[in-house]
Amino acid sequence: MSVKTLSDLSMSGKLLGKRVFIRSDLNVPFDNVGNIAEDTRIRASVPGIRLALDGGAAVMVTSHLGRPKEGVLSESDSLAKVAQRLSEILGMQVELIKDWVNGVSVDPGQVVLLENCRVNVGEKDNDDSLSRKMASLCDVYVNDAFGTAHRAEATTSGITKYVAVACAGPLLEAELTALHRVFSSPKRPLVAIVGGSKVSSKLSVLKFLSDKVDYLIVGGGIANTFMLASGLPIGKSLVELDQIENALFIINNMKNRGAAVPIPLDVLCSKSFNADAEAILKQSTEILDDDMIMDVGPETSKIFGKILDLAGTIVWNGPVGVFEFDQFSHGTSFVADTIAKSKGFSVAGGGDTIAAIYKYGIEDKIDYISTGGGAFLEFLEGKTLPAVLALELRADN
């Protein structure tokens, strides 16, 4: 990985007395009464903050939250409750600083939280003047927010051009190490699982993976389109007729290089989409016009299982069925359990995938769970992530 890291700077004593600016991802969800509903991202930011503190630095942390209008700070977009929770986790007072762009006062051994960075005019447009002002606040810039790595903004990209030192925090470092391991030097067979409702939303991912992986397991509505492209009936299941040609291209592309897209042999159907719908097991050739495919069947799960048992590397993005309904959760549950038991190196990411991982209690058995939704998908598309490129350009100075 060709970027400087906060870990190296801390171990070499280069943070002592320095002003360190950390771009974290603290964009946590809130419940209906305005309290933090889930604090995983806050807790994930702590190792980077502690590294800087242990190195003797004065620490500034900022993040976006929600979708604020630039120049306008509403109560719902404020990081006030994040500062409170961060104080509790760190066991020290973390002051929230508003209007911080023109100057921040913080001493070594202290941490301050800089109010929602996307409130600053020019943040989303990666404004050069704003980037210069932010850079003047610090001696060392740290990006520890993989979830925003696909965006070129002032706090993720522009600032790197003007700081003395720009580096990756431990969370971003771990993300890059894990994800590069998947495609740079994977142990084979390399297996990808891509689920979701629409081929169109993940077409770039599917096409990129079809050139890289040995097996591409598709699930959800995506699988329906692939089934139809393979000549199978799908009844009234969710499908994208305009993506059949792309599905055929992916199937043939993989076949031509000795790889495969396993098409479901059996499925669980229902007559309606609701939590009480009856699950009806059918062979994939026997689906009626009024059937809706909701999950893969046990025979298909066994095929997936054999593939995953052989895998040297697994990348997982998306469930294979409507796992929110218990009667249609068996396929995703089986996949999750098989990955958890696999000897292969596993990486998983995406909101629904993470929800499934925690539902089935396998979070400690996945080798790496990515924190970045959009960034994870763009990486799987083979795209260069702007925030990572910005760090790479500063790796030698």
PDB file of C-alpha atoms in Angstrom, residues 9 13-14 49 66-67 124 134-135 153 174-175 184-185 201 209 223 252 255 258 293 308 334 339 356 366 374:
ATOM      1  CA  LEU A   9       4.214   8.245  12.312  1.00  0.00           C
ATOM      2  CA  GLY A  13       7.724   9.687  17.378  1.00  0.00           C
ATOM      3  CA  LYS A  14       6.779  12.141  14.623  1.00  0.00           C
ATOM      4  CA  ILE A  49      -7.687   9.152  17.830  1.00  0.00           C
ATOM      5  CA  GLY A  66     -26.561  13.819   7.400  1.00  0.00           C
ATOM      6  CA  ARG A  67     -27.092  16.047   4.389  1.00  0.00           C
ATOM      7  CA  LYS A 124     -18.551  19.253  -1.310  1.00  0.00           C
ATOM      8  CA  MET A 134      -8.154  23.708   6.734  1.00  0.00           C
ATOM      9  CA  ALA A 135      -4.591  22.691   5.974  1.00  0.00           C
ATOM     10  CA  GLU A 153     -14.177  16.940  -1.019  1.00  0.00           C
ATOM     11  CA  ALA A 174      -7.060  -1.787   7.359  1.00  0.00           C
ATOM     12  CA  GLU A 175      -9.700  -1.264   4.644  1.00  0.00           C
ATOM     13  CA  SER A 184      -3.974  -7.884  -5.938  1.00  0.00           C
ATOM     14  CA  SER A 185      -2.917 -11.328  -4.757  1.00  0.00           C
ATOM     15  CA  SER A 201     -27.514  -0.658  -9.695  1.00  0.00           C
ATOM     16  CA  LEU A 209     -15.965  -9.014 -11.169  1.00  0.00           C
ATOM     17  CA  ALA A 223     -30.534 -13.540  -9.795  1.00  0.00           C
ATOM     18  CA  ASN A 252     -20.707 -15.841 -21.402  1.00  0.00           C
ATOM     19  CA  LYS A 255     -17.790 -19.165 -19.292  1.00  0.00           C
ATOM     20  CA  GLY A 258     -13.385 -21.064 -17.515  1.00  0.00           C
ATOM     21  CA  ILE A 293     -39.108 -15.760  -6.221  1.00  0.00           C
ATOM     22  CA  LEU A 308     -17.621 -21.446  -0.835  1.00  0.00           C
ATOM     23  CA  PHE A 334     -26.741 -20.650   4.879  1.00  0.00           C
ATOM     24  CA  ILE A 339     -18.586 -18.066   4.895  1.00  0.00           C
ATOM     25  CA  ALA A 356     -27.264 -10.029   7.745  1.00  0.00           C
ATOM     26  CA  ILE A 366     -15.629 -12.555   8.799  1.00  0.00           C
ATOM     27  CA  GLY A 374     -20.520   3.565  -1.678  1.00  0.00           C
TER      28      GLY A 374
END
